[in-house]
Short mmCIF file of C-alpha atoms in Angstrom, two decimals:
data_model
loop_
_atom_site.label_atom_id
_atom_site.label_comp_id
_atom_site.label_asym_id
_atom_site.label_seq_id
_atom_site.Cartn_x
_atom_site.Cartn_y
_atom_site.Cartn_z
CA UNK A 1 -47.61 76.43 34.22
CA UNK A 2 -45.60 73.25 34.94
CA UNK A 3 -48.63 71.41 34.35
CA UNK A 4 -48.69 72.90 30.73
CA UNK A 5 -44.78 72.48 30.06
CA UNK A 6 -45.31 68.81 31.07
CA UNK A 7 -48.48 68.40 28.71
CA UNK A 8 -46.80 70.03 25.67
CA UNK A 9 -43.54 68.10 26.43
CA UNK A 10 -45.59 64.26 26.59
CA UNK A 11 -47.91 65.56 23.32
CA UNK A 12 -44.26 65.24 21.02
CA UNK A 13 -44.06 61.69 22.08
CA UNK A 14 -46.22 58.99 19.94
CA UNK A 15 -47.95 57.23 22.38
CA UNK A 16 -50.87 58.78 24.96
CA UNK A 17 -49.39 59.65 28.34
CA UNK A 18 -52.13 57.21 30.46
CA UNK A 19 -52.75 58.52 34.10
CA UNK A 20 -51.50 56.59 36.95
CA UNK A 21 -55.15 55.26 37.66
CA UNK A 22 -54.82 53.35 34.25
CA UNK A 23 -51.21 52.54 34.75
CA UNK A 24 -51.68 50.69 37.67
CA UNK A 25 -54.82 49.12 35.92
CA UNK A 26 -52.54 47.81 32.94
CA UNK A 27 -49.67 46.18 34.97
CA UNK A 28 -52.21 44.58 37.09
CA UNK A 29 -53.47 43.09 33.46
CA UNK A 30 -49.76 42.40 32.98
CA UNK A 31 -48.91 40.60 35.95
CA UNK A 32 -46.96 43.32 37.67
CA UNK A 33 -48.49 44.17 40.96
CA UNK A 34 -47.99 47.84 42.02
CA UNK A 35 -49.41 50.36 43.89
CA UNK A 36 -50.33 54.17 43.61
CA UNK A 37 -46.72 54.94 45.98
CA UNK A 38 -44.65 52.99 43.41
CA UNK A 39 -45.47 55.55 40.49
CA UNK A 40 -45.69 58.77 42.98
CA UNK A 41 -42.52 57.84 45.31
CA UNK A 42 -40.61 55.09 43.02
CA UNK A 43 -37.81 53.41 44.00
CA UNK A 44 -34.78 51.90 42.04
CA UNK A 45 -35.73 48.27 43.46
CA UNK A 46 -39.20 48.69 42.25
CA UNK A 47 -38.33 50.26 39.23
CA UNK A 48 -36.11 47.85 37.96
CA UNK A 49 -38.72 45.18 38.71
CA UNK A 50 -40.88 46.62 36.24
CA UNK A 51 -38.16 46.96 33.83
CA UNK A 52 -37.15 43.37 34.30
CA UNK A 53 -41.13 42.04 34.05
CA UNK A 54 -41.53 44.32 31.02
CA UNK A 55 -38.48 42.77 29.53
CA UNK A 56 -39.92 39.30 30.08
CA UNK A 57 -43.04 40.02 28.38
CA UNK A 58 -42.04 41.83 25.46
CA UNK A 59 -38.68 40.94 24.52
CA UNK A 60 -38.31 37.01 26.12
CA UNK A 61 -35.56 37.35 27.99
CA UNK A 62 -35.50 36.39 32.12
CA UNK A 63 -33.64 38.19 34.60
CA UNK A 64 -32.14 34.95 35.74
CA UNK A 65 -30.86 34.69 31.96
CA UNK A 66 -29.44 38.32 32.00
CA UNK A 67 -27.73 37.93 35.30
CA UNK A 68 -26.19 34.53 33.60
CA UNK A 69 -22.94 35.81 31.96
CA UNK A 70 -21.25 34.65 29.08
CA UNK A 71 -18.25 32.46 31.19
CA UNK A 72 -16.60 32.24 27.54
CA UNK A 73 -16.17 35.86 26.60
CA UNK A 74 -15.23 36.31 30.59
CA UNK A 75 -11.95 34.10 30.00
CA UNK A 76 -11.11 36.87 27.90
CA UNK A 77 -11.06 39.05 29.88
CA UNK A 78 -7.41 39.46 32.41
CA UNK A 79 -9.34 39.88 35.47
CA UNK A 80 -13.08 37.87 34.86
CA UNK A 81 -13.64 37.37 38.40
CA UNK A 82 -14.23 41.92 38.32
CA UNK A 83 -16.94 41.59 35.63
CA UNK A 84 -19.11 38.62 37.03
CA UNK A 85 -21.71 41.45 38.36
CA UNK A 86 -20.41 44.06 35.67
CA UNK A 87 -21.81 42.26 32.80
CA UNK A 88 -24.96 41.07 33.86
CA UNK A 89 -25.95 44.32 34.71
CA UNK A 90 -24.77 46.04 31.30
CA UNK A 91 -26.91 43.34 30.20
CA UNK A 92 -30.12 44.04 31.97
CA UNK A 93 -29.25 47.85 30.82
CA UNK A 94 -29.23 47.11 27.29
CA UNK A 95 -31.91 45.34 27.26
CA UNK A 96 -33.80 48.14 29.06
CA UNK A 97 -32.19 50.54 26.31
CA UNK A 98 -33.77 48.47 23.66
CA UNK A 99 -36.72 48.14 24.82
CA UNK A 100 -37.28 51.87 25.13
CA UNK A 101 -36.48 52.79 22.61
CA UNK A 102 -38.77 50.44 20.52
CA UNK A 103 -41.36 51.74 22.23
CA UNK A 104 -40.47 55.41 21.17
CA UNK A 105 -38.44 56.74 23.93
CA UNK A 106 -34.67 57.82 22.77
CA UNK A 107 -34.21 59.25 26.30
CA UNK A 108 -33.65 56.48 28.37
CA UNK A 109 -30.76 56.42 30.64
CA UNK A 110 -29.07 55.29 33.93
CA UNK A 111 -30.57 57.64 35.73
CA UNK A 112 -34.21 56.37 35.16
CA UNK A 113 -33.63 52.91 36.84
CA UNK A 114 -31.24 54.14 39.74
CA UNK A 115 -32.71 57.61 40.57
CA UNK A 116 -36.07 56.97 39.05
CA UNK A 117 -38.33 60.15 38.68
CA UNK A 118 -42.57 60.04 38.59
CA UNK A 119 -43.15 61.70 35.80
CA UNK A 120 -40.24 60.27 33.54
CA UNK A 121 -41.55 56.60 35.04
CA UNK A 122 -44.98 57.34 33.89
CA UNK A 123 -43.97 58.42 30.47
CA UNK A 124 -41.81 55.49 29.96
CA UNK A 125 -43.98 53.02 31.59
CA UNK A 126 -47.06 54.82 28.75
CA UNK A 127 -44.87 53.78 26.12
CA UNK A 128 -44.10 50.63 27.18
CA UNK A 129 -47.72 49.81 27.30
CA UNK A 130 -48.77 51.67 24.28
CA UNK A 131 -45.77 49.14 22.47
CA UNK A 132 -47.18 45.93 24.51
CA UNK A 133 -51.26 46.91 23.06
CA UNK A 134 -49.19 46.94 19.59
CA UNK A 135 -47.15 43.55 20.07
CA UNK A 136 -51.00 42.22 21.80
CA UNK A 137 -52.97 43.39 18.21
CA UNK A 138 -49.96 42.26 16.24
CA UNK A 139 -49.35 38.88 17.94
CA UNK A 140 -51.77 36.64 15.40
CA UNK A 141 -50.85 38.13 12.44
CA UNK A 142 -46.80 37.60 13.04
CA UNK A 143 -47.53 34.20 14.33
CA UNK A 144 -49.49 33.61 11.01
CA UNK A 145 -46.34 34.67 9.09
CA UNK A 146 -44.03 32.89 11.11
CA UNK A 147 -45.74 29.70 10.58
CA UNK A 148 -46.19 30.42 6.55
CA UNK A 149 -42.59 31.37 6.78
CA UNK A 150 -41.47 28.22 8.69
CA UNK A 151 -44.14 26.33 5.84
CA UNK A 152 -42.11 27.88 3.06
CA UNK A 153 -38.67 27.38 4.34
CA UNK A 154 -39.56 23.86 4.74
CA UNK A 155 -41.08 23.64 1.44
CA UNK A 156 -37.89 25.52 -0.21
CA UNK A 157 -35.85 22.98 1.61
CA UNK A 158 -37.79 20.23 0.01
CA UNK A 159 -37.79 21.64 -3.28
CA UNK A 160 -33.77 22.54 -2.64
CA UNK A 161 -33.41 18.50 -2.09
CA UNK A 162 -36.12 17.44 -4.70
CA UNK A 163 -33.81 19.91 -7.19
CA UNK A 164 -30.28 18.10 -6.39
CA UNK A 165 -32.02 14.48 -6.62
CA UNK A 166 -32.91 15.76 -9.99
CA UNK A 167 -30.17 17.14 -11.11
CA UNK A 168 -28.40 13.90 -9.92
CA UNK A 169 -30.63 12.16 -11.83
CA UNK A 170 -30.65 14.20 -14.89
CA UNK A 171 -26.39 13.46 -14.56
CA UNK A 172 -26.57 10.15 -14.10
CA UNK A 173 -29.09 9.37 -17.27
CA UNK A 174 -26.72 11.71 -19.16
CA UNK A 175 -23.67 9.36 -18.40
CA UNK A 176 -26.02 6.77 -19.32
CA UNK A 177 -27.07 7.94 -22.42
CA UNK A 178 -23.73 8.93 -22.99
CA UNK A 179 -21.94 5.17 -22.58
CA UNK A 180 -25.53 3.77 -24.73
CA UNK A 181 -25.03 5.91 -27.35
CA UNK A 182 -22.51 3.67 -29.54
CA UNK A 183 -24.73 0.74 -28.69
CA UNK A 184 -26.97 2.67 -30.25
CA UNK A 185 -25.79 3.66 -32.95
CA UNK A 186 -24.50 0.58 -33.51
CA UNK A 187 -27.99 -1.30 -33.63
CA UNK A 188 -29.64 1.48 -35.87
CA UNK A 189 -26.99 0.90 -38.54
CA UNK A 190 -27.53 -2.91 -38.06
CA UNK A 191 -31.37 -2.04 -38.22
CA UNK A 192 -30.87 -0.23 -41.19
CA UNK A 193 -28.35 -2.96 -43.10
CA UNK A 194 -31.80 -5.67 -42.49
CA UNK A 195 -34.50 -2.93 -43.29
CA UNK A 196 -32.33 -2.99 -47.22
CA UNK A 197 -32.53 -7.03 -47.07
CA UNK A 198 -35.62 -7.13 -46.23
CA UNK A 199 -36.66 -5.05 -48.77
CA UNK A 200 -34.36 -7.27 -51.05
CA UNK A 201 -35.76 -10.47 -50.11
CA UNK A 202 -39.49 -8.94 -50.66
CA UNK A 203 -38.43 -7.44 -53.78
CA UNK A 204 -36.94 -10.85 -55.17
CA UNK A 205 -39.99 -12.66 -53.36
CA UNK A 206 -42.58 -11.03 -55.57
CA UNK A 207 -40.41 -11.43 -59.06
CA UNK A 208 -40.00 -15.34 -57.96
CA UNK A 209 -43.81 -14.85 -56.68
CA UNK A 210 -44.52 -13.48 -60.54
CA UNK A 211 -42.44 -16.29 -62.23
CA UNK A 212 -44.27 -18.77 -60.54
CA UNK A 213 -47.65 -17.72 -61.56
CA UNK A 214 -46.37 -17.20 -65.08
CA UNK A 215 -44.74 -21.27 -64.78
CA UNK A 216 -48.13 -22.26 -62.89
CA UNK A 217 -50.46 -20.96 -66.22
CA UNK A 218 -47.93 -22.47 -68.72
CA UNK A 219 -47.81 -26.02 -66.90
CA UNK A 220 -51.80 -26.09 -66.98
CA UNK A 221 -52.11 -24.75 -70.79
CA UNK A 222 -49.18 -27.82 -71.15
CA UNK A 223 -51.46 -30.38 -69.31
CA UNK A 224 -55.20 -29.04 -71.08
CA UNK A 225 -53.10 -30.19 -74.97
CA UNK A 226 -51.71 -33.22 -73.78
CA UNK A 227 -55.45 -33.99 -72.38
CA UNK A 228 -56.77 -32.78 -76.14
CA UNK A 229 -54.03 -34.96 -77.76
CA UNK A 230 -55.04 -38.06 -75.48
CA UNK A 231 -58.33 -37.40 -76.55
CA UNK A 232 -57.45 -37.18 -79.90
CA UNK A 233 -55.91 -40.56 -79.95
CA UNK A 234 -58.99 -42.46 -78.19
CA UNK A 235 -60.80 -40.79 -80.89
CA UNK A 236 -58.72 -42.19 -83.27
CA UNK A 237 -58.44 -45.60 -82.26
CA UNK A 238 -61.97 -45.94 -82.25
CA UNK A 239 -62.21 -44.40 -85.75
CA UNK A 240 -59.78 -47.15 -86.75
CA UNK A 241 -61.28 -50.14 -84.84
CA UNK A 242 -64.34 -48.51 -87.00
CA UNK A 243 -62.51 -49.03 -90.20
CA UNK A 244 -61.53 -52.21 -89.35
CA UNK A 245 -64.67 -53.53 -88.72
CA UNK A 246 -65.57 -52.11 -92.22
CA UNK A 247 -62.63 -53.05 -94.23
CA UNK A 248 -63.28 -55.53 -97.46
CA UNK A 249 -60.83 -58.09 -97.48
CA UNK A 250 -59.13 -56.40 -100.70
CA UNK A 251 -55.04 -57.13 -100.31
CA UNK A 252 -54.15 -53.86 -102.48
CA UNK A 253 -56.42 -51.73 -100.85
CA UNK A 254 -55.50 -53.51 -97.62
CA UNK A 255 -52.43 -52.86 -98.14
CA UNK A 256 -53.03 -49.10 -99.36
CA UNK A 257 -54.93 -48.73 -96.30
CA UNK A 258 -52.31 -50.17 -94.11
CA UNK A 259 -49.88 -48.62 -95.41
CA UNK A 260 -52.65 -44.86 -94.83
CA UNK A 261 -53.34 -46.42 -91.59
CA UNK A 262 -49.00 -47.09 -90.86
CA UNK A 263 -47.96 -43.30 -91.78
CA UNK A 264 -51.00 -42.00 -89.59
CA UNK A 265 -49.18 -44.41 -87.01
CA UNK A 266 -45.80 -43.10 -87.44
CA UNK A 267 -47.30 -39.54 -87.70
CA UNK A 268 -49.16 -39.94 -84.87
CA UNK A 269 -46.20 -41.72 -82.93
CA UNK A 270 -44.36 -38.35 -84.08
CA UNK A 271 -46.86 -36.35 -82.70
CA UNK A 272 -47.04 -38.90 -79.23
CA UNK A 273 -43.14 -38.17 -79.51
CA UNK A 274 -43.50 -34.53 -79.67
CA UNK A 275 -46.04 -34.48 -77.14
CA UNK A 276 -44.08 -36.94 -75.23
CA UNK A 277 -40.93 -34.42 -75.37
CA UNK A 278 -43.50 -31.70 -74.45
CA UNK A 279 -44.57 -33.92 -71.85
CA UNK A 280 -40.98 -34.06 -70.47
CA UNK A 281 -40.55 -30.70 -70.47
CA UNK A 282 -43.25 -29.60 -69.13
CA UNK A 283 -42.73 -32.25 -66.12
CA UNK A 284 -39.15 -30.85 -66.36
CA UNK A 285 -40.66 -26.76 -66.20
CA UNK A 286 -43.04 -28.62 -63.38
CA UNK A 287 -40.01 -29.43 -61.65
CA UNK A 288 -38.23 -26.22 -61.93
CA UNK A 289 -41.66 -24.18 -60.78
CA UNK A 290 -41.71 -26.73 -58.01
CA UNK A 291 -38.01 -26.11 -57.26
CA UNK A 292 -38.66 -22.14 -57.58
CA UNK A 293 -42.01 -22.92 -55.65
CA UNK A 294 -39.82 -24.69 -52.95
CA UNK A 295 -37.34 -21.95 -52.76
CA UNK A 296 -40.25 -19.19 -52.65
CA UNK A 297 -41.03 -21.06 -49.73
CA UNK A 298 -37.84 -21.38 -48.23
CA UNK A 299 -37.61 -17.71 -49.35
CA UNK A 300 -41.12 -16.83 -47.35
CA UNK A 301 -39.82 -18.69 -44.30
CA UNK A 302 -36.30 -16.55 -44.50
CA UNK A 303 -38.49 -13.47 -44.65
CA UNK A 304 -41.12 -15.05 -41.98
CA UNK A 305 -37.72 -15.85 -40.44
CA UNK A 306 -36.11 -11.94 -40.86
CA UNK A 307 -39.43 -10.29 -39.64
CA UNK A 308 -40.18 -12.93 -36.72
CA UNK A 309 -35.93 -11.67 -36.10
CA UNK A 310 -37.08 -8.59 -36.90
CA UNK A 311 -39.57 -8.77 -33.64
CA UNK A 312 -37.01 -10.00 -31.38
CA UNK A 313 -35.03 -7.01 -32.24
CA UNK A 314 -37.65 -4.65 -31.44
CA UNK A 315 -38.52 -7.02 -28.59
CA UNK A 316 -35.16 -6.74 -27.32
CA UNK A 317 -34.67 -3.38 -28.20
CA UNK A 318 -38.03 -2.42 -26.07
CA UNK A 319 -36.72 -5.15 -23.37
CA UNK A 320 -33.09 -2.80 -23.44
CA UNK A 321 -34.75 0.34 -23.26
CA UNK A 322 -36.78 -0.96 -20.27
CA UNK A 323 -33.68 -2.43 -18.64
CA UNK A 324 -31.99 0.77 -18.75
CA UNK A 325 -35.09 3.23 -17.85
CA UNK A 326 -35.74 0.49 -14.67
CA UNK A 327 -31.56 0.74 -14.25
CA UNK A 328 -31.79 4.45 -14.52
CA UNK A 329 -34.48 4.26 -12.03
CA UNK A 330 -32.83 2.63 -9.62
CA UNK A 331 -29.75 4.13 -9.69
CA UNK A 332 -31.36 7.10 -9.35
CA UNK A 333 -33.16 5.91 -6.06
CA UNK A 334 -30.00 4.29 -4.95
CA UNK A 335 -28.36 7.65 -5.77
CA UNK A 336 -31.58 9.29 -3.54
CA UNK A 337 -31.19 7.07 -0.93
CA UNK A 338 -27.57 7.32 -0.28
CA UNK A 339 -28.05 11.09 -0.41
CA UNK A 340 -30.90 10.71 2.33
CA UNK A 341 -28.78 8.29 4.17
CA UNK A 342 -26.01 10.82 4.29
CA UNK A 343 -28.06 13.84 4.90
CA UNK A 344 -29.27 11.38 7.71
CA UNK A 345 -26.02 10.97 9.04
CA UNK A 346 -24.77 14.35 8.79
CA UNK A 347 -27.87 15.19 10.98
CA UNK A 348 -27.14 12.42 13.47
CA UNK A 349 -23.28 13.79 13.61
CA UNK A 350 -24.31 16.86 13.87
CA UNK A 351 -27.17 16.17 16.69
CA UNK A 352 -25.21 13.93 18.83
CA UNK A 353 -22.10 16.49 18.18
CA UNK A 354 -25.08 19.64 19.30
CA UNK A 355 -26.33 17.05 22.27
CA UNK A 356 -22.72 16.73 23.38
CA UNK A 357 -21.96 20.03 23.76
CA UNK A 358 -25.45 20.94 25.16
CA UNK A 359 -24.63 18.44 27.58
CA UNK A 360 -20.96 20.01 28.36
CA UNK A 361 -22.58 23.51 28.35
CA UNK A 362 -25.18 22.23 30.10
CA UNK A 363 -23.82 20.74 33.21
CA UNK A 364 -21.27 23.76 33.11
CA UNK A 365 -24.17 26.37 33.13
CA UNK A 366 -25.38 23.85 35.99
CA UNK A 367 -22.60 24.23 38.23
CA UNK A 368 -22.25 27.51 37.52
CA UNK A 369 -25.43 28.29 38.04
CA UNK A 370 -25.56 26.08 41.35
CA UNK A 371 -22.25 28.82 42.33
CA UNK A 372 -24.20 31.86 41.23
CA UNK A 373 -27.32 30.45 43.02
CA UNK A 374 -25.18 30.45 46.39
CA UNK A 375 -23.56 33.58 45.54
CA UNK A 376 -26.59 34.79 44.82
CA UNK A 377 -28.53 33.86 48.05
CA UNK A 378 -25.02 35.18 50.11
CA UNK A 379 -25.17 38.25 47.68
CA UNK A 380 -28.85 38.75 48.70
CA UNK A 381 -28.60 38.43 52.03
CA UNK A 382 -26.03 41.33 52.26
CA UNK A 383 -27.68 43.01 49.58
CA UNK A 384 -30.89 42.58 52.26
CA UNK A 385 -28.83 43.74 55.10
CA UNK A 386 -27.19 46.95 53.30
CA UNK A 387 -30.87 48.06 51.61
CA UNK A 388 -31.62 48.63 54.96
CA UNK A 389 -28.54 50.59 55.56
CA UNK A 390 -29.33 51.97 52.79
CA UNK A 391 -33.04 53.32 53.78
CA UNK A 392 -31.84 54.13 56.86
CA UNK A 393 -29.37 55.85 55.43
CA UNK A 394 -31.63 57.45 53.26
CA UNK A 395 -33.90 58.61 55.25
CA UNK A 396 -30.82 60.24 57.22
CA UNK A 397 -30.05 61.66 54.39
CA UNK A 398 -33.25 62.96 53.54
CA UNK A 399 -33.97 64.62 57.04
CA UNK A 400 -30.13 66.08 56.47
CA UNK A 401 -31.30 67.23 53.45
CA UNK A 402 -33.86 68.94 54.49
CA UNK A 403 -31.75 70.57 56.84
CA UNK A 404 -29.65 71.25 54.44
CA UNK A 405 -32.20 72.71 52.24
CA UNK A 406 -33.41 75.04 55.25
CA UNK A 407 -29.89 75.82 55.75
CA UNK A 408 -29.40 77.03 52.29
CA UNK A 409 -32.79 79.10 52.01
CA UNK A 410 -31.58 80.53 55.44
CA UNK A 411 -27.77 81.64 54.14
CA UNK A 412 -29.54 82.80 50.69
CA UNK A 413 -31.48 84.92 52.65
CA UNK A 414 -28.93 86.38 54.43
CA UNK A 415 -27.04 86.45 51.29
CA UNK A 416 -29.27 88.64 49.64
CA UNK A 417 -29.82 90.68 52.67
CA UNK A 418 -25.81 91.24 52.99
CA UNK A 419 -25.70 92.10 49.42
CA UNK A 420 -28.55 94.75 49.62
CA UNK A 421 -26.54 96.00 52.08
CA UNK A 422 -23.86 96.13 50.71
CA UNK A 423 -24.98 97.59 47.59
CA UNK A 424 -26.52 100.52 49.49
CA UNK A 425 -22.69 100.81 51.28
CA UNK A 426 -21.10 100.42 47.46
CA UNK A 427 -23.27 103.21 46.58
CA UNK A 428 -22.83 105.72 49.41
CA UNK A 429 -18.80 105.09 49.50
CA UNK A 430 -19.70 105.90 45.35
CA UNK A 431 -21.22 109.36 46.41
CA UNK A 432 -18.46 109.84 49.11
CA UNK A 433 -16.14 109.57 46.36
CA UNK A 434 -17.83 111.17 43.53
CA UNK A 435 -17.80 114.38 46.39
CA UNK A 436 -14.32 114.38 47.49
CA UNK A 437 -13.28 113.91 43.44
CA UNK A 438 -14.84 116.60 43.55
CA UNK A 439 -13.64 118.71 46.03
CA UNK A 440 -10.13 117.20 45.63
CA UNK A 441 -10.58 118.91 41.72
CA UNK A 442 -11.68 122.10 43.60
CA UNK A 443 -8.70 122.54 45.62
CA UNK A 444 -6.28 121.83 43.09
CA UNK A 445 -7.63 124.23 40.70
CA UNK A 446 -7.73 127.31 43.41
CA UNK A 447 -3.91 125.86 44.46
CA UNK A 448 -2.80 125.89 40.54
CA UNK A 449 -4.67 129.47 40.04
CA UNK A 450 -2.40 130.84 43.38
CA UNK A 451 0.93 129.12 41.66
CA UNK A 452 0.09 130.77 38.86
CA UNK A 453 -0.35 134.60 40.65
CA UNK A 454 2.32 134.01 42.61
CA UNK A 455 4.69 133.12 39.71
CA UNK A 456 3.17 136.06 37.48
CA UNK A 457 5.86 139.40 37.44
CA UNK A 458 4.65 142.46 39.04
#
């Protein structure tokens, strides 16, 4: 029957109850030597070995660490020097508390690591494994996300700094843009004032261009007559040397002929006039389309001038633009680097400030520990010295016990034996006074019915 109570009590829990066979065979896989006595007979020393070992493997943390306390929170305290073995050990006890009751047991107490029992050390040391199988199938995958977590924090932290060297960036071409702007505005207007001169200048260029052309065809129509007209007059010399030659030495008609041949001089010396003054001002028109043509080019060099200034603008423009993206640029990495060079410092601070008081802590812990270490070994020595006290004591205690025990089924005995007894007395004396009630009512009645005859009249 207890064997059933105990099998319907472990089949609530949510882990198998293992048998002490494969106990033992699991904290010899675990490192924890034990034997077959340790789980039938345990002890509190030997329990709280397996606790502590347990505690190692599963949740990191070292006896030695537990039994360390925390010297700051202790000069806190009004009396420290009462709490130095105190607080390890609520410690070590809350760690075993934890630990439990991840592994499913909500039970867990005092009791199981100073008056440990078999069966309650079996369950809990079932669970414990059941929870270290878990953590063993679990490991790789939470090492996997650990490291992608570590990956991503790292990468957030990059994109975090990436972000502000932007943002700084993005600021600092604002401000730039910002104190350009008027400049800029400033050359667009000016840009826009040439682009209408320019336009200008070509516009008069091709009128002028026109003119020219126009000038050019007038000069050569001038020069083709005064060619025709030159011709002309050879003609007509030779036509008169021709008449010479054939002239009969009359005087009148000489003189009728000189006088034909002296108007066709003066009306050809009008006509040499007028093509003279032609002449003129055609050389004059000759000189005003070389003028114009002389301007035109003077003009075409202005405008070669205007564009070729028109270049440099751009030129310089481009050469500005440049000078501020390459300015932006490095301001920004200036900007970059002085924010690296004080994240680097701040880390530097920050280590050798860490490294200084790991170093303070450190060689405090030290001595400390060198104290406790002493302590310890005194501590352990009487601690040695009163477990076997303490066993002998035991074991006194046990045989007393079991005198005790004896004892005790002994007096029951004779408890219950005195009790039947007396029962069986509480029951006659009942029947003993049940009978004289009743004989007590009997002689009251027969004295009451005599009172009453004797009182009656005759």
């Amino acid at each position: 029957a207890a064997s059933l109570l105990q099998s319907a009590a472990m089949s609530k829990d949510a882990f198998p109850l293992l048998k002490n066979a494969e106990v033992l065979q699991c904290l010899n896989e675990l490192g924890i030597q034990s034997t077959d006595d340790d789980l039938t007979n345990p002890t509190a020393v030997k329990v709280q070995h397996i606790y502590a070992s347990f505690n190692e493997l599963l949740l990191h943390r070292k006896r030695e660490d537990m039994a360390q306390p925390d010297f700051e929170g202790l000069q806190q305290l009004e009396f420290p020097e009462l709490h130095e073995q105190s607080v390890p050990m609520i410690g070590y006890i809350t760690a075993c508390q934890k630990l439990m009751l991840t592994a499913g047991v909500k039970d867990f107490t005092l009791h199981d690591l100073v008056k440990p029992d078999a069966r309650r050390l079996r369950r809990n040391i079932s669970a414990v494994i059941n929870l270290a199988k878990y953590h063993e199938d679990k490991l790789p995958e939470y090492m996997q996300y650990s490291q992608e977590t570590d990956a991503m924090m790292s990468d957030k932290a990059a994109l975090e700094e990436e972000n502000e060297r932007l943002l700084l960036a993005r600021r600092e071409a604002e401000r730039k843009r910002a104190e350009e702007e008027p400049a800029l505005h400033a050359l667009e207007a000016e840009n826009e004032q040439r682009q209408v001169t320019v336009r200008e200048l070509f516009n008069s260029h091709t009128a002028i261009l026109n003119e020219s052309h126009q000038l050019k065809a007038k000069v050569q129509e001038t020069r083709d007559a005064t060619r025709e007209i030159s011709f002309q007059l050879l003609n007509a010399k030779e036509e008169c040397d021709g008449l010479r030659k054939q002239i009969v030495p009359d005087p009148r008609k000489l003189k009728a002929e000189l006088q034909a041949l002296h108007d066709a001089v003066s009306l050809e010396k009008s006509s040499i006039k007028s093509l003279e003054a032609k002449c003129s001002h055609s050389s004059k028109e000759a000189a005003a389309i070389e003028t114009a043509e002389g301007q035109l080019n003077e003009l075409l060099k202005v405008q070669a001038d205007v564009e070729s200034e028109a270049g440099r603008l751009k030129e310089a423009q481009r050469k500005i633009n440049e000078a501020s993206e390459a300015r932006s640029t490095h301001d920004t990495e200036q900007s970059e680097l002085a924010h690296q060079v004080r994240a680097v410092t701040q880390r530097m601070t920050h280590t050798r400030e860490r490294m200084e008081r790991q170093k303070e802590q450190h060689a405090a812990k030290d001595e400390d520990a060198r104290a406790a270490l002493s302590l310890a070994e005194r501590q352990w020595g009487e601690l040695s010295e009163e477990r076997e006290r303490h066993a002998k004591k035991q074991d006194d205690s046990e045989m007393a016990l079991r005198e005790l025990r004896d004892r005790h089924l002994y007096a029951r005995m004779e408890h219950e034996a005195v009790a039947a007894r007396l029962q069986q007395l509480q029951q006659q004396l009942a029947l003993q006074v049940r009978a004289y009630h009743q004989t007590l009512l009997g002689a009251m009645s027969a004295a009451t019915d005599s009172t009453r005859a004797l009182v009656a009249p005759v």
